[in-house]
């Protein structure tokens, strides 16, 4: 006659956000870096900074050493392009799945379905501290609504993914997150759900959540004024072309939300082929040079090495610097693509 926990095998205790932040603290000198990074991103979104956001990095992080090496490479590249691009490193730890697959470092850090989430949260926080130390702002996707309490102080920009933009929970969460939030269009390619999410997330909300002590509480938000749309393509094909951007801009304006768009050069826009990402960025730069300031940035999936690999034996026998989720562009070609885009904008004195 059991009525509860029928399908639960066991329950572990989860470290509280407060305890983890005490264990892996935000060092005082990094507070200024993160604060100023957020302000800079906000200025790009409102148009007082002429630069574009360049959100670049691995599809997902699974190896702390490779993530740190990539961060150092990206920071060096930033010095060459900083007058046209505000470079943000993709640091993604949670991976939504349509069916099955590795769910990311926070959920399964040992990559063996052991789901040692306490370890995953600690690793994620340590990696983010290290990348901030390098001098880069961090961009991430928030998937589990509890996770922001553990890492939100280390983040400069966040996204809500194509599979979760319809979720009321994620819309509520985005309304209270302390950083600018981009909403991806649906996997179908439809933008309406993302625009609706922006409308709701920009307003004051009330919902059930948790605080830093891990206690259940009622969360009251003021709404997030820095929401924007991310065009990532879909089942209907790419949506980064001028006509797609114009249609999206019209929808945003009619909804009364900021007409600011980031183009994801990967996913549906690249037809899931990382070699197509430079072509997408070329179109984005063409539109920008033609005077379209609705596009305020772009995203690229990039890693030390090109391609992707499958997880066969946990962390064993993995090739260093190669994605275990979506295939990525290698860093050499990433740098070449960004430098060429930077040169084109700089040549005409774009500002």
mmCIF file of C-alpha atoms in Angstrom:
data_model
loop_
_atom_site.group_PDB
_atom_site.id
_atom_site.type_symbol
_atom_site.label_atom_id
_atom_site.label_comp_id
_atom_site.label_asym_id
_atom_site.label_seq_id
_atom_site.Cartn_x
_atom_site.Cartn_y
_atom_site.Cartn_z
ATOM 1 C CA UNK A 1 0.000 0.000 0.000
ATOM 2 C CA UNK A 2 3.025 2.317 -0.421
ATOM 3 C CA UNK A 3 2.041 5.711 -1.872
ATOM 4 C CA UNK A 4 5.334 7.656 -2.023
ATOM 5 C CA UNK A 5 8.726 7.254 -3.729
ATOM 6 C CA UNK A 6 7.605 4.146 -5.582
ATOM 7 C CA UNK A 7 10.105 4.698 -8.391
ATOM 8 C CA UNK A 8 12.910 6.209 -6.282
ATOM 9 C CA UNK A 9 15.934 3.945 -5.721
ATOM 10 C CA UNK A 10 17.650 6.256 -3.204
ATOM 11 C CA UNK A 11 18.039 9.929 -2.290
ATOM 12 C CA UNK A 12 21.353 11.686 -1.610
ATOM 13 C CA UNK A 13 21.890 14.910 0.292
ATOM 14 C CA UNK A 14 22.717 17.883 -1.905
ATOM 15 C CA UNK A 15 25.243 20.490 -0.801
ATOM 16 C CA UNK A 16 23.639 23.888 -0.229
ATOM 17 C CA UNK A 17 24.572 26.827 -2.454
ATOM 18 C CA UNK A 18 25.886 28.709 0.561
ATOM 19 C CA UNK A 19 28.178 25.850 1.574
ATOM 20 C CA UNK A 20 29.535 25.361 -1.940
ATOM 21 C CA UNK A 21 30.222 29.078 -2.305
ATOM 22 C CA UNK A 22 32.136 28.987 0.962
ATOM 23 C CA UNK A 23 34.116 25.966 -0.272
ATOM 24 C CA UNK A 24 34.847 27.488 -3.703
ATOM 25 C CA UNK A 25 34.561 31.225 -3.042
ATOM 26 C CA UNK A 26 34.368 34.096 -5.469
ATOM 27 C CA UNK A 27 37.671 35.827 -4.917
ATOM 28 C CA UNK A 28 37.287 39.491 -4.100
ATOM 29 C CA UNK A 29 39.319 40.778 -7.035
ATOM 30 C CA UNK A 30 37.058 38.882 -9.452
ATOM 31 C CA UNK A 31 33.936 40.663 -8.248
ATOM 32 C CA UNK A 32 34.921 43.804 -10.154
ATOM 33 C CA UNK A 33 35.730 41.807 -13.306
ATOM 34 C CA UNK A 34 32.338 40.061 -13.303
ATOM 35 C CA UNK A 35 30.420 43.220 -12.452
ATOM 36 C CA UNK A 36 32.119 45.208 -15.200
ATOM 37 C CA UNK A 37 31.640 42.359 -17.698
ATOM 38 C CA UNK A 38 27.916 42.367 -17.038
ATOM 39 C CA UNK A 39 27.744 46.135 -17.441
ATOM 40 C CA UNK A 40 29.630 45.909 -20.736
ATOM 41 C CA UNK A 41 27.240 43.247 -22.037
ATOM 42 C CA UNK A 42 24.287 45.405 -21.017
ATOM 43 C CA UNK A 43 25.760 48.369 -22.901
ATOM 44 C CA UNK A 44 26.019 46.287 -26.077
ATOM 45 C CA UNK A 45 22.397 45.196 -25.701
ATOM 46 C CA UNK A 46 21.085 48.745 -25.294
ATOM 47 C CA UNK A 47 23.281 50.079 -28.091
ATOM 48 C CA UNK A 48 25.620 52.356 -26.149
ATOM 49 C CA UNK A 49 28.589 50.113 -27.042
ATOM 50 C CA UNK A 50 29.090 49.562 -30.801
ATOM 51 C CA UNK A 51 30.724 46.163 -30.399
ATOM 52 C CA UNK A 52 29.082 42.801 -31.008
ATOM 53 C CA UNK A 53 28.833 40.025 -28.445
ATOM 54 C CA UNK A 54 30.918 37.034 -29.556
ATOM 55 C CA UNK A 55 29.857 34.029 -27.460
ATOM 56 C CA UNK A 56 32.421 31.408 -28.370
ATOM 57 C CA UNK A 57 33.488 28.092 -26.905
ATOM 58 C CA UNK A 58 32.820 24.377 -26.526
ATOM 59 C CA UNK A 59 29.365 22.918 -26.956
ATOM 60 C CA UNK A 60 29.868 21.560 -23.429
ATOM 61 C CA UNK A 61 32.656 21.405 -20.873
ATOM 62 C CA UNK A 62 33.772 17.952 -19.743
ATOM 63 C CA UNK A 63 37.532 18.335 -19.093
ATOM 64 C CA UNK A 64 38.736 21.085 -16.707
ATOM 65 C CA UNK A 65 42.258 21.102 -18.187
ATOM 66 C CA UNK A 66 41.028 21.463 -21.758
ATOM 67 C CA UNK A 67 38.556 24.166 -20.700
ATOM 68 C CA UNK A 68 41.345 26.152 -19.062
ATOM 69 C CA UNK A 69 43.646 25.774 -22.069
ATOM 70 C CA UNK A 70 40.858 26.888 -24.388
ATOM 71 C CA UNK A 71 40.169 29.899 -22.153
ATOM 72 C CA UNK A 72 43.794 31.028 -22.369
ATOM 73 C CA UNK A 73 43.759 30.701 -26.156
ATOM 74 C CA UNK A 74 40.511 32.636 -26.388
ATOM 75 C CA UNK A 75 41.754 35.378 -24.082
ATOM 76 C CA UNK A 76 44.850 35.839 -26.261
ATOM 77 C CA UNK A 77 42.596 36.105 -29.326
ATOM 78 C CA UNK A 78 40.416 38.632 -27.513
ATOM 79 C CA UNK A 79 43.331 41.061 -27.443
ATOM 80 C CA UNK A 80 43.274 41.152 -31.255
ATOM 81 C CA UNK A 81 39.540 41.698 -31.715
ATOM 82 C CA UNK A 82 38.353 43.503 -28.583
ATOM 83 C CA UNK A 83 37.599 46.802 -30.361
ATOM 84 C CA UNK A 84 34.848 45.130 -32.431
ATOM 85 C CA UNK A 85 33.842 42.085 -30.374
ATOM 86 C CA UNK A 86 33.083 41.661 -26.689
ATOM 87 C CA UNK A 87 34.197 38.042 -26.395
ATOM 88 C CA UNK A 88 32.351 35.787 -23.938
ATOM 89 C CA UNK A 89 33.378 32.173 -23.419
ATOM 90 C CA UNK A 90 30.706 29.486 -23.706
ATOM 91 C CA UNK A 91 30.915 27.498 -20.469
ATOM 92 C CA UNK A 92 28.036 25.031 -20.675
ATOM 93 C CA UNK A 93 27.597 22.374 -17.978
ATOM 94 C CA UNK A 94 23.990 21.245 -18.519
ATOM 95 C CA UNK A 95 22.851 19.536 -21.706
ATOM 96 C CA UNK A 96 19.154 19.033 -22.482
ATOM 97 C CA UNK A 97 18.399 15.764 -24.231
ATOM 98 C CA UNK A 98 15.606 14.961 -26.657
ATOM 99 C CA UNK A 99 15.949 11.270 -25.762
ATOM 100 C CA UNK A 100 19.060 9.961 -23.968
ATOM 101 C CA UNK A 101 22.714 10.935 -23.688
ATOM 102 C CA UNK A 102 25.268 12.525 -21.379
ATOM 103 C CA UNK A 103 23.504 15.319 -19.490
ATOM 104 C CA UNK A 104 26.540 17.429 -18.721
ATOM 105 C CA UNK A 105 29.286 17.842 -16.160
ATOM 106 C CA UNK A 106 27.041 19.066 -13.336
ATOM 107 C CA UNK A 107 24.728 16.055 -13.484
ATOM 108 C CA UNK A 108 27.272 13.362 -14.407
ATOM 109 C CA UNK A 109 30.839 14.607 -13.858
ATOM 110 C CA UNK A 110 32.356 11.122 -13.959
ATOM 111 C CA UNK A 111 30.579 10.396 -17.240
ATOM 112 C CA UNK A 112 29.464 6.954 -16.101
ATOM 113 C CA UNK A 113 25.819 7.554 -15.098
ATOM 114 C CA UNK A 114 26.784 7.747 -11.426
ATOM 115 C CA UNK A 115 25.247 11.247 -11.249
ATOM 116 C CA UNK A 116 27.566 12.582 -8.548
ATOM 117 C CA UNK A 117 25.959 16.017 -8.647
ATOM 118 C CA UNK A 118 27.773 17.337 -5.584
ATOM 119 C CA UNK A 119 31.069 16.701 -7.384
ATOM 120 C CA UNK A 120 29.691 18.172 -10.603
ATOM 121 C CA UNK A 121 28.627 21.398 -8.924
ATOM 122 C CA UNK A 122 32.010 21.786 -7.276
ATOM 123 C CA UNK A 123 33.875 21.110 -10.535
ATOM 124 C CA UNK A 124 31.668 23.582 -12.380
ATOM 125 C CA UNK A 125 32.315 26.288 -9.845
ATOM 126 C CA UNK A 126 36.078 25.650 -9.834
ATOM 127 C CA UNK A 127 36.209 25.815 -13.634
ATOM 128 C CA UNK A 128 34.241 29.068 -13.706
ATOM 129 C CA UNK A 129 36.500 30.683 -11.128
ATOM 130 C CA UNK A 130 39.556 29.678 -13.187
ATOM 131 C CA UNK A 131 38.102 31.076 -16.433
ATOM 132 C CA UNK A 132 37.200 34.350 -14.745
ATOM 133 C CA UNK A 133 40.793 34.490 -13.497
ATOM 134 C CA UNK A 134 41.928 34.302 -17.128
ATOM 135 C CA UNK A 135 39.938 37.486 -17.714
ATOM 136 C CA UNK A 136 36.997 36.281 -19.797
ATOM 137 C CA UNK A 137 33.302 36.830 -19.143
ATOM 138 C CA UNK A 138 31.337 33.589 -18.924
ATOM 139 C CA UNK A 139 28.179 32.629 -20.805
ATOM 140 C CA UNK A 140 26.146 29.567 -19.877
ATOM 141 C CA UNK A 141 22.772 27.896 -20.330
ATOM 142 C CA UNK A 142 20.628 27.483 -17.236
ATOM 143 C CA UNK A 143 18.611 24.289 -17.409
ATOM 144 C CA UNK A 144 17.862 23.073 -13.878
ATOM 145 C CA UNK A 145 16.151 25.919 -11.972
ATOM 146 C CA UNK A 146 18.098 25.161 -8.778
ATOM 147 C CA UNK A 147 21.548 25.384 -10.392
ATOM 148 C CA UNK A 148 21.752 29.210 -10.721
ATOM 149 C CA UNK A 149 21.960 29.477 -6.920
ATOM 150 C CA UNK A 150 25.292 27.629 -7.108
ATOM 151 C CA UNK A 151 27.046 29.476 -9.940
ATOM 152 C CA UNK A 152 25.130 32.644 -10.834
ATOM 153 C CA UNK A 153 27.680 34.946 -9.208
ATOM 154 C CA UNK A 154 30.316 33.766 -11.715
ATOM 155 C CA UNK A 155 28.261 34.299 -14.891
ATOM 156 C CA UNK A 156 28.097 37.316 -17.203
ATOM 157 C CA UNK A 157 25.448 36.152 -19.701
ATOM 158 C CA UNK A 158 22.938 33.296 -19.830
ATOM 159 C CA UNK A 159 20.643 31.568 -22.280
ATOM 160 C CA UNK A 160 17.465 29.537 -22.101
ATOM 161 C CA UNK A 161 17.521 26.707 -24.616
ATOM 162 C CA UNK A 162 15.199 25.815 -27.462
ATOM 163 C CA UNK A 163 13.668 22.912 -25.546
ATOM 164 C CA UNK A 164 12.844 24.886 -22.397
ATOM 165 C CA UNK A 165 11.629 28.307 -23.563
ATOM 166 C CA UNK A 166 8.005 27.190 -23.241
ATOM 167 C CA UNK A 167 8.538 26.145 -19.634
ATOM 168 C CA UNK A 168 6.867 28.437 -17.102
ATOM 169 C CA UNK A 169 9.559 27.470 -14.597
ATOM 170 C CA UNK A 170 12.336 28.734 -16.878
ATOM 171 C CA UNK A 171 10.500 31.918 -17.734
ATOM 172 C CA UNK A 172 10.058 32.628 -14.021
ATOM 173 C CA UNK A 173 13.714 31.804 -13.370
ATOM 174 C CA UNK A 174 14.889 34.127 -16.158
ATOM 175 C CA UNK A 175 12.876 37.001 -14.709
ATOM 176 C CA UNK A 176 15.042 36.896 -11.589
ATOM 177 C CA UNK A 177 18.472 36.020 -12.978
ATOM 178 C CA UNK A 178 20.993 38.816 -12.391
ATOM 179 C CA UNK A 179 22.446 38.714 -15.928
ATOM 180 C CA UNK A 180 21.186 39.361 -19.467
ATOM 181 C CA UNK A 181 19.288 36.342 -20.814
ATOM 182 C CA UNK A 182 18.886 35.202 -24.414
ATOM 183 C CA UNK A 183 15.999 32.953 -25.487
ATOM 184 C CA UNK A 184 16.519 30.553 -28.367
ATOM 185 C CA UNK A 185 13.804 29.941 -30.921
ATOM 186 C CA UNK A 186 12.083 26.554 -30.728
ATOM 187 C CA UNK A 187 13.658 23.486 -32.327
ATOM 188 C CA UNK A 188 10.944 23.751 -34.986
ATOM 189 C CA UNK A 189 12.318 27.153 -35.963
ATOM 190 C CA UNK A 190 9.315 29.043 -34.552
ATOM 191 C CA UNK A 191 10.173 32.343 -32.824
ATOM 192 C CA UNK A 192 6.817 32.993 -31.152
ATOM 193 C CA UNK A 193 7.572 30.897 -28.067
ATOM 194 C CA UNK A 194 10.855 32.727 -27.513
ATOM 195 C CA UNK A 195 9.186 36.118 -27.865
ATOM 196 C CA UNK A 196 6.456 35.081 -25.429
ATOM 197 C CA UNK A 197 9.168 33.982 -23.013
ATOM 198 C CA UNK A 198 10.832 37.386 -23.313
ATOM 199 C CA UNK A 199 7.549 39.147 -22.554
ATOM 200 C CA UNK A 200 6.902 37.097 -19.431
ATOM 201 C CA UNK A 201 10.502 37.202 -18.204
ATOM 202 C CA UNK A 202 10.648 40.975 -18.443
ATOM 203 C CA UNK A 203 7.781 41.338 -15.955
ATOM 204 C CA UNK A 204 7.642 40.909 -12.180
ATOM 205 C CA UNK A 205 6.968 37.297 -11.204
ATOM 206 C CA UNK A 206 6.345 35.228 -8.101
ATOM 207 C CA UNK A 207 7.154 31.527 -7.840
ATOM 208 C CA UNK A 208 8.336 28.742 -5.560
ATOM 209 C CA UNK A 209 12.119 28.421 -5.445
ATOM 210 C CA UNK A 210 15.088 27.932 -3.164
ATOM 211 C CA UNK A 211 17.465 30.323 -1.424
ATOM 212 C CA UNK A 212 21.214 30.111 -0.800
ATOM 213 C CA UNK A 213 20.623 27.989 2.287
ATOM 214 C CA UNK A 214 18.717 25.433 0.225
ATOM 215 C CA UNK A 215 15.400 26.310 1.831
ATOM 216 C CA UNK A 216 12.144 26.329 -0.107
ATOM 217 C CA UNK A 217 10.818 29.851 -0.407
ATOM 218 C CA UNK A 218 8.612 32.208 -2.370
ATOM 219 C CA UNK A 219 10.700 34.185 -4.864
ATOM 220 C CA UNK A 220 9.510 37.621 -5.975
ATOM 221 C CA UNK A 221 11.263 39.147 -8.989
ATOM 222 C CA UNK A 222 11.321 42.561 -10.651
ATOM 223 C CA UNK A 223 11.645 41.174 -14.197
ATOM 224 C CA UNK A 224 14.713 41.050 -16.420
ATOM 225 C CA UNK A 225 15.161 44.135 -18.656
ATOM 226 C CA UNK A 226 17.992 42.594 -20.700
ATOM 227 C CA UNK A 227 16.229 39.783 -22.546
ATOM 228 C CA UNK A 228 16.915 39.142 -26.234
ATOM 229 C CA UNK A 229 16.226 36.623 -28.987
ATOM 230 C CA UNK A 230 18.651 33.983 -30.237
ATOM 231 C CA UNK A 231 18.095 32.681 -33.759
ATOM 232 C CA UNK A 232 19.460 29.132 -33.975
ATOM 233 C CA UNK A 233 17.613 27.690 -36.965
ATOM 234 C CA UNK A 234 15.335 24.682 -36.736
ATOM 235 C CA UNK A 235 13.640 21.863 -38.566
ATOM 236 C CA UNK A 236 12.487 24.321 -41.212
ATOM 237 C CA UNK A 237 16.093 25.276 -41.932
ATOM 238 C CA UNK A 238 18.444 28.174 -41.107
ATOM 239 C CA UNK A 239 17.004 31.514 -39.985
ATOM 240 C CA UNK A 240 19.977 33.877 -40.073
ATOM 241 C CA UNK A 241 19.196 35.446 -43.469
ATOM 242 C CA UNK A 242 18.161 39.132 -43.725
ATOM 243 C CA UNK A 243 14.516 38.244 -44.272
ATOM 244 C CA UNK A 244 14.502 36.081 -41.137
ATOM 245 C CA UNK A 245 16.102 38.824 -39.085
ATOM 246 C CA UNK A 246 13.625 41.406 -40.403
ATOM 247 C CA UNK A 247 10.670 39.153 -39.578
ATOM 248 C CA UNK A 248 12.035 38.533 -36.096
ATOM 249 C CA UNK A 249 12.625 42.233 -35.523
ATOM 250 C CA UNK A 250 9.030 42.958 -36.488
ATOM 251 C CA UNK A 251 7.736 40.315 -34.067
ATOM 252 C CA UNK A 252 9.864 41.666 -31.229
ATOM 253 C CA UNK A 253 8.717 45.238 -31.782
ATOM 254 C CA UNK A 254 5.063 44.223 -31.986
ATOM 255 C CA UNK A 255 5.451 42.366 -28.676
ATOM 256 C CA UNK A 256 6.974 45.414 -27.035
ATOM 257 C CA UNK A 257 10.260 43.752 -26.098
ATOM 258 C CA UNK A 258 13.810 44.793 -27.077
ATOM 259 C CA UNK A 259 14.466 44.213 -30.785
ATOM 260 C CA UNK A 260 17.866 42.698 -30.116
ATOM 261 C CA UNK A 261 19.003 39.480 -31.779
ATOM 262 C CA UNK A 262 21.947 37.126 -31.409
ATOM 263 C CA UNK A 263 22.566 34.665 -34.239
ATOM 264 C CA UNK A 264 23.721 31.179 -33.281
ATOM 265 C CA UNK A 265 26.104 30.130 -36.042
ATOM 266 C CA UNK A 266 25.772 26.483 -35.040
ATOM 267 C CA UNK A 267 22.816 24.085 -34.613
ATOM 268 C CA UNK A 268 20.115 24.518 -37.270
ATOM 269 C CA UNK A 269 21.860 27.489 -38.833
ATOM 270 C CA UNK A 270 24.947 25.428 -39.639
ATOM 271 C CA UNK A 271 22.842 22.377 -40.539
ATOM 272 C CA UNK A 272 24.772 20.731 -37.678
ATOM 273 C CA UNK A 273 28.000 20.934 -39.673
ATOM 274 C CA UNK A 274 30.588 23.035 -37.792
ATOM 275 C CA UNK A 275 32.410 23.813 -41.049
ATOM 276 C CA UNK A 276 29.390 25.940 -42.031
ATOM 277 C CA UNK A 277 29.713 28.284 -39.064
ATOM 278 C CA UNK A 278 32.100 30.726 -40.797
ATOM 279 C CA UNK A 279 29.579 31.074 -43.627
ATOM 280 C CA UNK A 280 26.837 31.983 -41.150
ATOM 281 C CA UNK A 281 29.078 34.535 -39.461
ATOM 282 C CA UNK A 282 29.958 36.043 -42.846
ATOM 283 C CA UNK A 283 26.251 36.678 -43.453
ATOM 284 C CA UNK A 284 25.886 38.188 -39.985
ATOM 285 C CA UNK A 285 28.793 40.562 -40.609
ATOM 286 C CA UNK A 286 27.368 41.486 -44.025
ATOM 287 C CA UNK A 287 24.086 42.438 -42.390
ATOM 288 C CA UNK A 288 25.851 44.386 -39.685
ATOM 289 C CA UNK A 289 27.922 46.292 -42.232
ATOM 290 C CA UNK A 290 24.738 47.048 -44.175
ATOM 291 C CA UNK A 291 23.499 48.928 -41.129
ATOM 292 C CA UNK A 292 21.371 46.347 -39.327
ATOM 293 C CA UNK A 293 22.047 46.925 -35.637
ATOM 294 C CA UNK A 294 19.241 44.600 -34.581
ATOM 295 C CA UNK A 295 21.867 41.857 -34.608
ATOM 296 C CA UNK A 296 23.941 42.519 -31.504
ATOM 297 C CA UNK A 297 26.012 39.347 -31.448
ATOM 298 C CA UNK A 298 26.659 35.783 -32.484
ATOM 299 C CA UNK A 299 27.467 32.380 -31.014
ATOM 300 C CA UNK A 300 29.959 29.777 -32.221
ATOM 301 C CA UNK A 301 30.627 26.237 -31.019
ATOM 302 C CA UNK A 302 34.386 25.824 -30.934
ATOM 303 C CA UNK A 303 36.901 23.602 -29.183
ATOM 304 C CA UNK A 304 40.648 22.990 -29.210
ATOM 305 C CA UNK A 305 40.226 20.271 -31.808
ATOM 306 C CA UNK A 306 37.573 19.818 -34.489
ATOM 307 C CA UNK A 307 34.665 17.401 -34.491
ATOM 308 C CA UNK A 308 33.186 15.290 -31.737
ATOM 309 C CA UNK A 309 33.628 11.915 -30.056
ATOM 310 C CA UNK A 310 31.434 9.386 -28.309
ATOM 311 C CA UNK A 311 31.686 8.482 -24.626
ATOM 312 C CA UNK A 312 32.396 4.754 -24.466
ATOM 313 C CA UNK A 313 34.136 4.149 -21.146
ATOM 314 C CA UNK A 314 33.445 7.094 -18.897
ATOM 315 C CA UNK A 315 36.410 9.458 -18.811
ATOM 316 C CA UNK A 316 38.761 6.799 -20.115
ATOM 317 C CA UNK A 317 40.171 6.893 -23.630
ATOM 318 C CA UNK A 318 38.794 10.303 -24.557
ATOM 319 C CA UNK A 319 40.686 12.407 -27.089
ATOM 320 C CA UNK A 320 41.914 15.639 -25.520
ATOM 321 C CA UNK A 321 40.197 18.841 -26.587
ATOM 322 C CA UNK A 322 37.440 17.163 -28.616
ATOM 323 C CA UNK A 323 33.748 17.714 -27.880
ATOM 324 C CA UNK A 324 31.669 14.873 -26.437
ATOM 325 C CA UNK A 325 28.421 16.541 -27.523
ATOM 326 C CA UNK A 326 27.930 18.638 -30.691
ATOM 327 C CA UNK A 327 30.767 18.707 -33.190
ATOM 328 C CA UNK A 328 32.801 21.913 -32.925
ATOM 329 C CA UNK A 329 35.046 24.039 -35.104
ATOM 330 C CA UNK A 330 38.700 23.751 -34.086
ATOM 331 C CA UNK A 331 40.344 26.746 -32.444
ATOM 332 C CA UNK A 332 42.658 27.525 -35.369
ATOM 333 C CA UNK A 333 39.727 27.980 -37.741
ATOM 334 C CA UNK A 334 37.730 29.783 -35.065
ATOM 335 C CA UNK A 335 40.491 32.336 -34.614
ATOM 336 C CA UNK A 336 40.869 32.779 -38.381
ATOM 337 C CA UNK A 337 37.104 33.332 -38.741
ATOM 338 C CA UNK A 338 36.937 35.920 -35.963
ATOM 339 C CA UNK A 339 40.017 37.794 -37.162
ATOM 340 C CA UNK A 340 38.627 38.035 -40.709
ATOM 341 C CA UNK A 341 35.269 39.265 -39.400
ATOM 342 C CA UNK A 342 37.032 41.777 -37.178
ATOM 343 C CA UNK A 343 39.153 43.053 -40.067
ATOM 344 C CA UNK A 344 36.091 43.638 -42.239
ATOM 345 C CA UNK A 345 34.349 45.694 -39.562
ATOM 346 C CA UNK A 346 37.470 47.599 -38.657
ATOM 347 C CA UNK A 347 38.290 48.385 -42.290
ATOM 348 C CA UNK A 348 35.174 50.507 -42.617
ATOM 349 C CA UNK A 349 35.608 52.040 -39.175
ATOM 350 C CA UNK A 350 32.432 50.382 -37.941
ATOM 351 C CA UNK A 351 31.082 51.940 -34.764
#
